[in-house]
CSV table of C-alpha atoms in Angstrom, one decimal:
chain,number,residue,atom,x,y,z
O,1,MET,CA,187.2,-28.4,-108.2
O,2,ALA,CA,185.7,-28.4,-104.7
O,3,LYS,CA,183.7,-25.5,-103.6
O,4,ASN,CA,182.2,-24.7,-100.2
O,5,LYS,CA,178.9,-23.7,-101.8
O,6,LYS,CA,177.4,-24.5,-105.2
O,7,GLU,CA,175.7,-21.5,-106.8
O,8,LYS,CA,173.2,-22.0,-109.6
O,9,VAL,CA,171.1,-19.7,-111.8
O,10,ASN,CA,168.4,-21.5,-113.8
O,11,SER,CA,170.3,-24.8,-113.1
O,12,ILE,CA,173.5,-23.4,-114.7
O,13,GLU,CA,176.5,-23.8,-112.4
O,14,ASP,CA,178.9,-20.9,-111.7
O,15,VAL,CA,182.2,-21.8,-113.5
O,16,SER,CA,184.3,-19.3,-111.5
O,17,VAL,CA,187.1,-20.8,-109.5
O,18,LYS,CA,187.7,-20.9,-105.8
O,19,GLN,CA,188.8,-17.6,-104.2
O,20,PRO,CA,192.5,-17.5,-103.5
O,21,THR,CA,193.7,-17.6,-99.9
O,22,LYS,CA,197.0,-15.8,-100.2
O,23,GLU,CA,196.5,-12.2,-99.3
O,24,LYS,CA,199.7,-11.1,-101.0
O,25,LYS,CA,198.6,-12.4,-104.4
O,26,SER,CA,199.0,-9.7,-107.0
O,27,ARG,CA,195.9,-7.8,-108.0
O,28,ARG,CA,196.2,-9.0,-111.6
O,29,SER,CA,196.4,-12.6,-110.6
O,30,GLN,CA,193.5,-12.1,-108.1
O,31,VAL,CA,191.4,-10.9,-111.0
O,32,ARG,CA,192.3,-13.9,-113.1
O,33,SER,CA,191.3,-16.3,-110.5
O,34,GLY,CA,187.9,-14.8,-109.7
O,35,TYR,CA,188.9,-13.0,-106.5
O,36,ASN,CA,185.9,-10.9,-105.3
O,37,LYS,CA,187.6,-7.7,-104.4
O,38,LYS,CA,186.1,-5.2,-102.0
O,39,LYS,CA,185.1,-1.7,-103.3
O,40,ASP,CA,187.2,0.9,-101.6
O,41,LEU,CA,186.1,4.5,-101.9
O,42,ARG,CA,188.6,6.3,-104.1
O,43,TRP,CA,188.6,9.2,-106.4
O,44,GLU,CA,190.4,9.8,-109.8
O,45,LYS,CA,191.1,12.7,-112.0
O,46,LEU,CA,189.5,12.6,-115.5
O,47,ASP,CA,191.9,12.1,-118.3
O,48,ASN,CA,192.6,14.9,-120.7
O,49,THR,CA,190.1,13.9,-123.3
O,50,ALA,CA,187.4,13.1,-120.8
O,51,ASN,CA,187.3,16.7,-119.4
O,52,LEU,CA,185.2,17.9,-122.3
O,53,PHE,CA,182.5,15.3,-122.3
O,54,PRO,CA,180.6,16.3,-119.1
O,55,VAL,CA,180.5,19.9,-120.3
O,56,ILE,CA,178.8,19.2,-123.7
O,57,ALA,CA,176.7,16.2,-122.8
O,58,SER,CA,173.0,16.6,-123.0
O,59,GLN,CA,169.8,14.8,-124.2
O,60,ASN,CA,170.6,15.8,-127.7
O,61,VAL,CA,174.4,15.4,-127.6
O,62,SER,CA,174.8,12.3,-125.5
O,63,ASN,CA,178.5,11.5,-126.1
O,64,VAL,CA,177.5,7.9,-125.7
O,65,TYR,CA,178.8,5.2,-128.1
O,66,ARG,CA,177.8,1.6,-128.5
O,67,VAL,CA,179.8,-1.6,-129.0
O,68,SER,CA,177.9,-4.8,-129.4
O,69,VAL,CA,178.4,-8.5,-129.9
O,70,THR,CA,176.0,-10.9,-131.7
O,71,LEU,CA,176.0,-14.5,-130.6
O,72,ASN,CA,174.7,-17.6,-132.3
O,73,GLU,CA,172.0,-18.0,-129.6
O,74,GLU,CA,169.2,-16.0,-128.0
O,75,ILE,CA,170.3,-13.9,-124.9
O,76,ASP,CA,169.1,-15.0,-121.5
O,77,GLU,CA,168.5,-11.8,-119.4
O,78,LYS,CA,169.1,-13.4,-116.0
O,79,ILE,CA,172.4,-14.9,-117.1
O,80,LEU,CA,173.6,-11.7,-118.7
O,81,GLN,CA,172.8,-9.8,-115.5
O,82,LYS,CA,174.8,-12.3,-113.5
O,83,SER,CA,177.7,-12.0,-116.0
O,84,VAL,CA,177.8,-8.2,-115.6
O,85,GLU,CA,177.7,-8.5,-111.8
O,86,ARG,CA,180.5,-11.1,-111.9
O,87,VAL,CA,182.9,-9.1,-114.2
O,88,LEU,CA,182.2,-5.4,-113.2
O,89,PRO,CA,184.1,-5.4,-109.9
O,90,TYR,CA,187.4,-6.0,-111.6
O,91,PHE,CA,187.1,-3.1,-114.1
O,92,ASP,CA,187.7,-0.1,-112.0
O,93,VAL,CA,187.2,2.2,-115.0
O,94,PHE,CA,183.6,1.2,-115.2
O,95,ASN,CA,183.0,1.4,-111.4
O,96,TYR,CA,183.1,5.2,-111.3
O,97,ARG,CA,180.5,7.8,-110.8
O,98,LEU,CA,181.0,11.4,-111.9
O,99,LYS,CA,181.3,14.2,-109.4
O,100,LYS,CA,181.6,18.0,-109.7
O,101,GLY,CA,184.4,19.8,-107.9
O,102,MET,CA,185.2,23.5,-107.6
O,103,PHE,CA,187.8,23.4,-110.4
O,104,TRP,CA,187.3,20.1,-112.2
O,105,TYR,CA,185.0,17.1,-112.6
O,106,TYR,CA,186.4,14.0,-111.0
O,107,PHE,CA,185.5,10.3,-110.5
O,108,GLU,CA,184.6,8.6,-107.3
O,109,THR,CA,184.1,4.8,-106.7
O,110,ASN,CA,180.5,3.9,-107.2
O,111,LYS,CA,179.3,1.6,-104.4
O,112,ARG,CA,175.7,1.3,-105.5
O,113,PRO,CA,174.2,-1.9,-107.0
O,114,VAL,CA,175.1,-2.9,-110.5
O,115,PRO,CA,172.7,-1.4,-113.0
O,116,LYS,CA,170.0,-3.7,-114.3
O,117,VAL,CA,170.4,-5.3,-117.7
O,118,GLN,CA,167.3,-4.5,-119.9
O,119,LYS,CA,165.9,-5.5,-123.2
O,120,GLU,CA,166.6,-2.8,-125.7
O,121,ASP,CA,163.6,-0.6,-126.3
O,122,THR,CA,165.0,2.7,-127.4
O,123,TYR,CA,167.3,4.0,-130.1
O,124,PRO,CA,171.1,3.4,-129.7
O,125,CYS,CA,173.5,5.8,-128.0
O,126,MET,CA,170.8,7.7,-125.9
O,127,TYR,CA,171.9,9.9,-123.1
O,128,ILE,CA,172.7,8.0,-119.9
O,129,ASN,CA,171.0,9.7,-116.9
O,130,PRO,CA,173.1,8.8,-113.8
O,131,GLN,CA,170.1,9.3,-111.5
O,132,THR,CA,168.1,6.5,-113.1
O,133,ASN,CA,171.2,4.2,-113.6
O,134,ASN,CA,172.5,3.9,-110.1
O,135,GLU,CA,175.0,6.7,-111.0
O,136,TYR,CA,176.8,4.4,-113.4
O,137,LEU,CA,178.0,5.8,-116.7
O,138,PHE,CA,177.4,2.7,-118.9
O,139,ARG,CA,174.4,0.4,-119.6
O,140,VAL,CA,174.0,-3.1,-120.9
O,141,THR,CA,171.0,-4.1,-123.0
O,142,TYR,CA,170.2,-7.0,-125.2
O,143,TYR,CA,168.0,-7.8,-128.2
O,144,GLY,CA,167.6,-11.2,-129.7
O,145,LYS,CA,171.1,-12.6,-130.0
O,146,ARG,CA,172.8,-9.3,-129.4
O,147,ILE,CA,174.5,-7.8,-126.3
O,148,ASN,CA,174.9,-4.1,-126.3
O,149,LEU,CA,177.3,-2.1,-124.2
O,150,GLU,CA,176.7,1.7,-124.2
O,151,VAL,CA,179.3,3.9,-122.6
O,152,PHE,CA,179.5,7.6,-121.8
O,153,HIS,CA,182.8,8.6,-123.4
O,154,VAL,CA,184.1,10.2,-120.2
O,155,LEU,CA,185.0,6.6,-118.9
O,156,THR,CA,186.9,5.2,-121.8
O,157,ASP,CA,187.2,4.9,-125.6
O,158,GLY,CA,186.2,2.0,-127.8
O,159,ASN,CA,189.2,-0.1,-127.0
O,160,GLY,CA,188.4,-0.1,-123.3
O,161,ALA,CA,184.7,-0.8,-124.0
O,162,PHE,CA,185.5,-3.8,-126.2
O,163,ALA,CA,187.7,-5.2,-123.5
O,164,PHE,CA,184.8,-5.0,-121.0
O,165,LEU,CA,182.3,-6.3,-123.4
O,166,LYS,CA,184.4,-9.3,-124.4
O,167,GLU,CA,184.9,-10.3,-120.7
O,168,ILE,CA,181.1,-10.0,-120.1
O,169,THR,CA,180.5,-12.2,-123.2
O,170,TYR,CA,183.1,-14.8,-122.1
O,171,GLN,CA,181.5,-15.1,-118.6
O,172,TYR,CA,178.0,-15.3,-120.1
O,173,LEU,CA,179.1,-18.2,-122.4
O,174,ARG,CA,180.7,-20.0,-119.4
O,175,TYR,CA,177.5,-19.7,-117.5
O,176,MET,CA,175.4,-20.9,-120.5
O,177,HIS,CA,177.6,-23.8,-121.6
O,178,PRO,CA,178.7,-26.6,-119.2
O,179,GLU,CA,181.4,-27.7,-121.7
O,180,PHE,CA,183.6,-24.8,-120.5
O,181,LYS,CA,184.0,-26.6,-117.2
O,182,GLU,CA,185.7,-29.4,-119.0
O,183,MET,CA,187.9,-26.9,-120.7
O,184,ASN,CA,188.9,-25.4,-117.3
O,185,VAL,CA,188.4,-21.9,-118.6
O,186,ASN,CA,188.0,-19.5,-115.6
O,187,GLY,CA,188.4,-15.9,-114.7
O,188,LEU,CA,189.5,-13.1,-117.0
O,189,GLN,CA,191.6,-13.7,-120.1
O,190,ALA,CA,195.3,-13.4,-119.6
O,191,ASP,CA,195.6,-10.7,-122.2
O,192,THR,CA,192.9,-8.5,-120.8
O,193,SER,CA,194.5,-5.3,-119.4
O,194,LEU,CA,193.2,-3.8,-116.2
O,195,ASP,CA,195.6,-0.9,-116.4
O,196,LYS,CA,194.0,2.5,-115.6
O,197,GLU,CA,197.0,4.8,-115.9
O,198,ASP,CA,196.5,8.3,-117.4
O,199,SER,CA,198.6,7.7,-120.5
O,200,TYR,CA,198.1,11.3,-121.7
O,201,VAL,CA,200.0,12.7,-118.7
O,202,LYS,CA,202.6,9.9,-118.8
O,203,ASN,CA,203.5,10.7,-122.4
O,204,TYR,CA,203.2,14.5,-122.2
O,205,LYS,CA,206.2,16.5,-123.5
O,206,LYS,CA,206.7,20.2,-122.8
O,207,LYS,CA,207.1,22.8,-125.5
O,208,ALA,CA,204.3,21.4,-127.6
O,209,LYS,CA,202.7,23.9,-130.0
O,210,LYS,CA,199.4,24.0,-131.9
O,211,ASN,CA,200.0,22.7,-135.4
O,212,TYR,CA,196.5,22.7,-136.8
O,213,LYS,CA,193.9,25.3,-137.9
O,214,THR,CA,190.2,25.2,-138.4
O,215,GLU,CA,187.8,26.7,-141.0
O,216,LYS,CA,184.1,26.2,-141.7
O,217,ALA,CA,183.5,22.9,-143.3
O,218,VAL,CA,180.9,21.3,-145.5
O,219,ILE,CA,177.9,20.2,-143.5
O,220,ILE,CA,175.6,17.4,-144.7
O,221,GLN,CA,172.1,18.9,-144.7
O,222,GLY,CA,168.7,17.3,-144.8
O,223,ASP,CA,165.4,16.9,-143.1
O,224,LYS,CA,166.0,16.0,-139.5
O,225,LEU,CA,164.7,12.8,-138.0
O,226,PRO,CA,162.5,13.2,-134.9
O,227,VAL,CA,164.3,14.2,-131.7
O,228,ASN,CA,166.2,11.3,-130.2
O,229,ASN,CA,165.7,9.1,-133.3
O,230,MET,CA,168.8,7.7,-134.9
O,231,GLY,CA,169.0,6.2,-138.4
O,232,ILE,CA,171.3,3.1,-138.5
O,233,ILE,CA,172.7,1.4,-141.6
O,234,HIS,CA,175.0,-1.5,-141.2
O,235,GLY,CA,177.1,-2.4,-144.3
O,236,TYR,CA,178.6,-6.0,-144.0
O,237,MET,CA,181.6,-6.0,-146.3
O,238,ASP,CA,183.9,-8.9,-147.4
O,239,LEU,CA,187.2,-8.0,-145.6
O,240,ALA,CA,189.3,-9.7,-148.3
O,241,GLY,CA,187.6,-7.7,-151.0
O,242,VAL,CA,188.2,-4.4,-149.1
O,243,LYS,CA,191.9,-5.4,-148.7
O,244,THR,CA,192.2,-6.0,-152.4
O,245,MET,CA,190.6,-2.6,-153.2
O,246,ALA,CA,192.9,-0.8,-150.7
O,247,LYS,CA,195.9,-2.5,-152.3
O,248,LYS,CA,194.7,-1.4,-155.8
O,249,TYR,CA,194.8,2.3,-154.7
O,250,ASN,CA,198.0,1.8,-152.6
O,251,VAL,CA,196.4,2.9,-149.3
O,252,THR,CA,195.5,1.4,-146.0
O,253,ILE,CA,192.0,0.1,-145.3
O,254,ASN,CA,191.3,3.0,-143.0
O,255,GLN,CA,192.4,5.6,-145.5
O,256,LEU,CA,190.2,3.9,-148.1
O,257,LEU,CA,187.1,4.0,-145.9
O,258,VAL,CA,187.6,7.6,-144.9
O,259,ALA,CA,188.4,8.6,-148.5
O,260,THR,CA,185.2,6.9,-149.8
O,261,TYR,CA,183.1,8.7,-147.2
O,262,ILE,CA,184.6,12.0,-148.3
O,263,TRP,CA,184.1,11.0,-152.0
O,264,SER,CA,180.4,10.3,-151.2
O,265,VAL,CA,180.0,13.7,-149.6
O,266,TYR,CA,181.7,15.4,-152.6
O,267,LYS,CA,179.4,13.6,-155.0
O,268,GLU,CA,176.1,14.1,-153.1
O,269,CYS,CA,176.5,17.3,-151.2
O,270,LEU,CA,178.8,19.3,-153.6
O,271,ASN,CA,177.6,17.6,-156.8
O,272,SER,CA,181.2,17.3,-157.9
O,273,MET,CA,181.5,21.1,-158.0
O,274,PRO,CA,184.2,23.4,-156.5
O,275,ASP,CA,183.6,24.8,-153.1
O,276,GLU,CA,185.5,27.1,-150.8
O,277,ARG,CA,184.6,24.9,-147.8
O,278,PRO,CA,186.6,21.8,-147.2
O,279,ILE,CA,185.1,18.4,-146.4
O,280,CYS,CA,186.7,17.7,-143.0
O,281,VAL,CA,186.4,14.3,-141.3
O,282,CYS,CA,187.5,13.7,-137.7
O,283,VAL,CA,189.5,10.4,-137.5
O,284,PRO,CA,190.2,9.2,-133.9
O,285,VAL,CA,193.6,7.5,-133.6
O,286,ASN,CA,194.3,4.8,-131.0
O,287,LEU,CA,197.5,6.0,-129.3
O,288,ARG,CA,198.3,2.8,-127.4
O,289,PRO,CA,200.5,1.2,-130.2
O,290,TYR,CA,202.5,4.4,-130.6
O,291,PHE,CA,203.3,4.8,-126.8
O,292,ASN,CA,203.3,1.2,-125.6
O,293,SER,CA,200.2,1.7,-123.5
O,294,SER,CA,197.6,-0.8,-122.4
O,295,THR,CA,195.4,1.6,-120.4
O,296,LEU,CA,191.7,1.0,-120.2
O,297,ARG,CA,191.0,4.7,-120.0
O,298,ASN,CA,190.7,7.1,-123.0
O,299,PHE,CA,193.8,7.2,-125.0
O,300,PHE,CA,193.3,8.5,-128.5
O,301,ALA,CA,193.9,11.7,-130.5
O,302,VAL,CA,191.8,13.1,-133.3
O,303,VAL,CA,193.3,14.0,-136.6
O,304,THR,CA,191.4,15.6,-139.5
O,305,ALA,CA,191.2,14.1,-143.0
O,306,SER,CA,190.6,17.1,-145.3
O,307,PHE,CA,189.7,17.5,-148.9
O,308,LYS,CA,188.9,20.8,-150.7
O,309,ALA,CA,187.4,20.8,-154.2
O,310,LYS,CA,189.4,23.6,-155.8
O,311,LYS,CA,188.6,22.6,-159.4
O,312,ASP,CA,186.0,20.7,-161.4
O,313,SER,CA,185.7,17.0,-161.7
O,314,TYR,CA,188.0,15.2,-159.2
O,315,THR,CA,188.1,11.4,-159.9
O,316,TYR,CA,187.7,8.9,-157.1
O,317,GLU,CA,191.4,8.1,-157.4
O,318,ASP,CA,192.2,11.8,-157.0
O,319,VAL,CA,190.2,12.0,-153.7
O,320,VAL,CA,191.7,8.8,-152.3
O,321,GLY,CA,195.2,10.1,-153.0
O,322,ILE,CA,194.6,13.5,-151.4
O,323,VAL,CA,192.9,12.0,-148.3
O,324,ALA,CA,195.6,9.4,-147.9
O,325,ASP,CA,198.3,12.0,-148.1
O,326,SER,CA,196.5,14.2,-145.5
O,327,LEU,CA,196.3,11.3,-143.1
O,328,ASN,CA,199.9,10.1,-143.7
O,329,LYS,CA,201.2,13.6,-142.7
O,330,GLN,CA,199.4,13.4,-139.4
O,331,ILE,CA,199.4,9.8,-138.2
O,332,ASN,CA,203.0,9.4,-137.1
O,333,LYS,CA,204.4,9.4,-133.6
O,334,GLU,CA,206.0,12.8,-133.8
O,335,ASN,CA,202.8,14.6,-134.8
O,336,LEU,CA,200.6,12.5,-132.4
O,337,GLU,CA,203.0,13.3,-129.5
O,338,ASN,CA,202.8,17.0,-130.3
O,339,LEU,CA,199.0,16.9,-130.5
O,340,LEU,CA,198.7,15.0,-127.3
O,341,SER,CA,201.2,17.3,-125.5
O,342,TYR,CA,199.5,20.5,-126.7
O,343,ASN,CA,196.1,19.3,-125.4
O,344,VAL,CA,197.6,18.3,-122.0
O,345,SER,CA,199.5,21.5,-121.8
O,346,ASN,CA,196.2,23.4,-121.5
O,347,GLU,CA,195.2,21.2,-118.6
O,348,LYS,CA,198.5,21.9,-116.9
O,349,ASN,CA,198.4,25.6,-117.4
O,350,LYS,CA,198.4,27.1,-113.9
O,351,LEU,CA,196.1,30.0,-114.9
O,352,ILE,CA,193.5,27.6,-116.4
O,353,ARG,CA,193.8,25.2,-113.4
O,354,GLY,CA,192.8,28.0,-111.0
O,355,VAL,CA,189.7,29.0,-113.0
O,356,PRO,CA,186.4,27.9,-111.3
O,357,LEU,CA,184.6,25.0,-113.1
O,358,VAL,CA,181.6,27.1,-113.9
O,359,LEU,CA,183.8,29.5,-115.9
O,360,LYS,CA,185.8,26.6,-117.5
O,361,ASN,CA,182.5,25.1,-118.7
O,362,PHE,CA,181.4,28.3,-120.2
O,363,ILE,CA,184.7,28.7,-122.1
O,364,MET,CA,184.8,25.1,-123.3
O,365,LYS,CA,181.3,25.3,-124.7
O,366,ILE,CA,182.2,28.3,-126.7
O,367,VAL,CA,185.4,26.6,-128.1
O,368,TYR,CA,183.4,23.4,-128.8
O,369,ASN,CA,180.6,25.2,-130.6
O,370,LYS,CA,183.2,27.0,-132.8
O,371,SER,CA,185.1,23.8,-133.6
O,372,ALA,CA,181.8,22.0,-134.4
O,373,ARG,CA,181.4,24.1,-137.5
O,374,ALA,CA,184.8,22.8,-138.7
O,375,ASN,CA,183.9,19.2,-139.1
O,376,THR,CA,181.7,17.4,-141.7
O,377,GLY,CA,181.6,14.1,-139.8
O,378,THR,CA,183.6,11.5,-137.9
O,379,ILE,CA,184.8,8.1,-139.0
O,380,THR,CA,186.2,5.9,-136.2
O,381,ASN,CA,187.8,2.5,-136.9
O,382,LEU,CA,188.2,0.2,-133.9
O,383,GLY,CA,190.1,-2.3,-136.0
O,384,VAL,CA,190.1,-6.1,-135.9
O,385,ILE,CA,188.3,-7.6,-132.9
O,386,SER,CA,190.0,-10.7,-131.7
O,387,VAL,CA,188.5,-13.2,-129.3
O,388,ALA,CA,189.9,-16.2,-127.5
O,389,ASP,CA,189.8,-19.4,-129.6
O,390,GLU,CA,187.5,-21.3,-127.3
O,391,TYR,CA,184.7,-18.7,-127.8
O,392,LYS,CA,184.8,-18.2,-131.6
O,393,ALA,CA,182.2,-20.8,-132.4
O,394,TYR,CA,179.7,-19.0,-130.2
O,395,ILE,CA,180.2,-15.4,-131.6
O,396,ASP,CA,178.8,-14.3,-134.9
O,397,LYS,CA,179.8,-10.6,-135.3
O,398,PHE,CA,180.5,-7.2,-133.6
O,399,HIS,CA,179.3,-3.7,-134.2
O,400,ALA,CA,180.4,-0.2,-133.3
O,401,MET,CA,178.4,3.0,-133.6
O,402,ILE,CA,178.7,6.6,-132.4
O,403,SER,CA,176.2,9.2,-131.4
O,404,MET,CA,175.5,12.4,-133.1
O,405,SER,CA,177.2,15.7,-132.3
O,406,LYS,CA,176.7,19.3,-133.2
O,407,GLY,CA,177.0,19.9,-137.0
O,408,GLN,CA,177.9,16.2,-137.7
O,409,ASN,CA,174.7,14.6,-139.1
O,410,VAL,CA,176.3,11.4,-140.6
O,411,LYS,CA,179.0,9.4,-138.9
O,412,GLY,CA,180.6,6.1,-139.3
O,413,GLY,CA,181.8,3.4,-136.9
O,414,ILE,CA,183.9,0.4,-138.1
O,415,CYS,CA,185.1,-2.9,-136.7
O,416,SER,CA,186.2,-6.2,-138.3
O,417,TYR,CA,185.8,-9.7,-137.1
O,418,GLN,CA,186.9,-12.9,-138.8
O,419,ASN,CA,186.4,-12.3,-142.5
O,420,GLN,CA,183.9,-9.5,-142.3
O,421,LEU,CA,184.2,-5.7,-142.0
O,422,VAL,CA,181.1,-3.9,-140.6
O,423,PHE,CA,180.7,-0.2,-141.5
O,424,THR,CA,177.9,1.3,-139.4
O,425,PHE,CA,176.4,4.7,-140.4
O,426,THR,CA,174.6,6.6,-137.8
O,427,SER,CA,172.5,9.6,-138.9
O,428,SER,CA,170.2,12.3,-137.6
O,429,ILE,CA,168.8,13.2,-141.1
O,430,ARG,CA,166.4,11.2,-143.3
O,431,ASP,CA,168.3,11.5,-146.5
O,432,THR,CA,170.6,8.5,-147.2
O,433,ALA,CA,172.3,9.6,-150.4
O,434,VAL,CA,175.8,9.7,-148.9
O,435,GLN,CA,175.4,6.2,-147.5
O,436,LYS,CA,174.1,4.8,-150.7
O,437,THR,CA,177.0,6.3,-152.7
O,438,PHE,CA,179.5,5.0,-150.2
O,439,PHE,CA,178.4,1.4,-150.4
O,440,ARG,CA,177.7,1.5,-154.2
O,441,LYS,CA,181.3,2.5,-154.7
O,442,PHE,CA,182.5,-0.7,-153.0
O,443,THR,CA,180.1,-2.9,-154.9
O,444,ASP,CA,181.2,-1.3,-158.2
O,445,GLU,CA,184.8,-2.3,-157.2
O,446,GLY,CA,183.7,-5.9,-156.8
O,447,VAL,CA,183.4,-6.0,-153.0
O,448,ASN,CA,180.5,-8.1,-151.6
O,449,VAL,CA,178.3,-5.8,-149.5
O,450,SER,CA,175.0,-6.6,-147.7
O,451,ILE,CA,172.9,-3.9,-146.0
O,452,GLU,CA,170.8,-3.8,-142.9
O,453,SER,CA,168.9,-0.9,-141.5
O,454,ASN,CA,166.8,-0.1,-138.4
O,455,GLY,CA,164.1,1.2,-140.7
O,456,VAL,CA,163.8,4.6,-139.2
O,457,TYR,CA,164.2,6.3,-142.6
O,458,TYR,CA,161.0,4.8,-143.8
O,459,GLU,CA,158.7,5.6,-140.9
């Protein structure tokens, strides 16, 4: 394909296609063909979920999560930088900076240079300081063969982050491998959504009511790791084996994983004894399939898997059944729609809308601190990660991990790729009894598990 100018980086040709000449071409098709759009200054309201994150974010509670991809080759920093610069302009959701208004936070288009890719030299999910990051609310780092995308949750959830990460990865591989020119693979993938609608507002229904209550939950205690340290344990599990185990107990994979986490807390923190406090686990639910949405912005609801040890000696099967029943009652369109609508109704309340931001922040912090005592941990499952066929040979695995929050000292992030499920524990305490019991249960059931740690527990 003819080009007016040939651009090279380290002797690697740019595989992007010629810019289109038709001005009326749709924005989506412009993106597909590599159209280099101009950044117009715009502002956007935060979605319903995002409103909380700027209020509670701090050095200790970053509200930053990580998704990462491991390739079969070492990462070239210059090519990765060029890939981010190539892809970023088309993802409006990641092109924002956060501004403070009189009544609400809001987004404004960020016209500053793309943040620099850096070799990873800190712990994951650290606070993103906008002043040192060209006011962007994400960062891209690398280590060895791994590319990390870390995102302040105010921008999007894990589904949006994986969409961005995959496109960066595809572009990187196109720069690195001349054979993609012969395959004529250019631009963004056809199934990559660039939709940025506020699906919370779109699916809001009036007359929603609060249908949940909170009480003080079991907290996993232990000696704290040094400030800003994070313990990481990856468990690589045979996906077929996990499916067989889930079928044995007549539950979904997600129910099995959440129940096993609760079982591990029951065994290690309660010593299988009765307790008045429940073990409560936050389980984020991707709302897109329930409401036919493809938005890149946050669109999830949080349900709570709950188990209270009211008697002596619950079996593993008992716990799995109770947890699965708890989730089944909550994860259905009717309940999720009511939960979504109740949360949005607070935002739409005229009295609340007129309250100055400084007072809103004060109230939201009080509510957050109270609710933090009602949760033992969080388990988030980002599901099966699919990639375009032409890139599969170059990609080894994916990871997902979430940062610490008040009262929740051990969390879990899950994703699956090919025949492997990766369960990543993040922790702010040194004790790993819960994690060990969790993985031991799967090995006892015949599931192949291999463990990898960042070693912080032994320092």
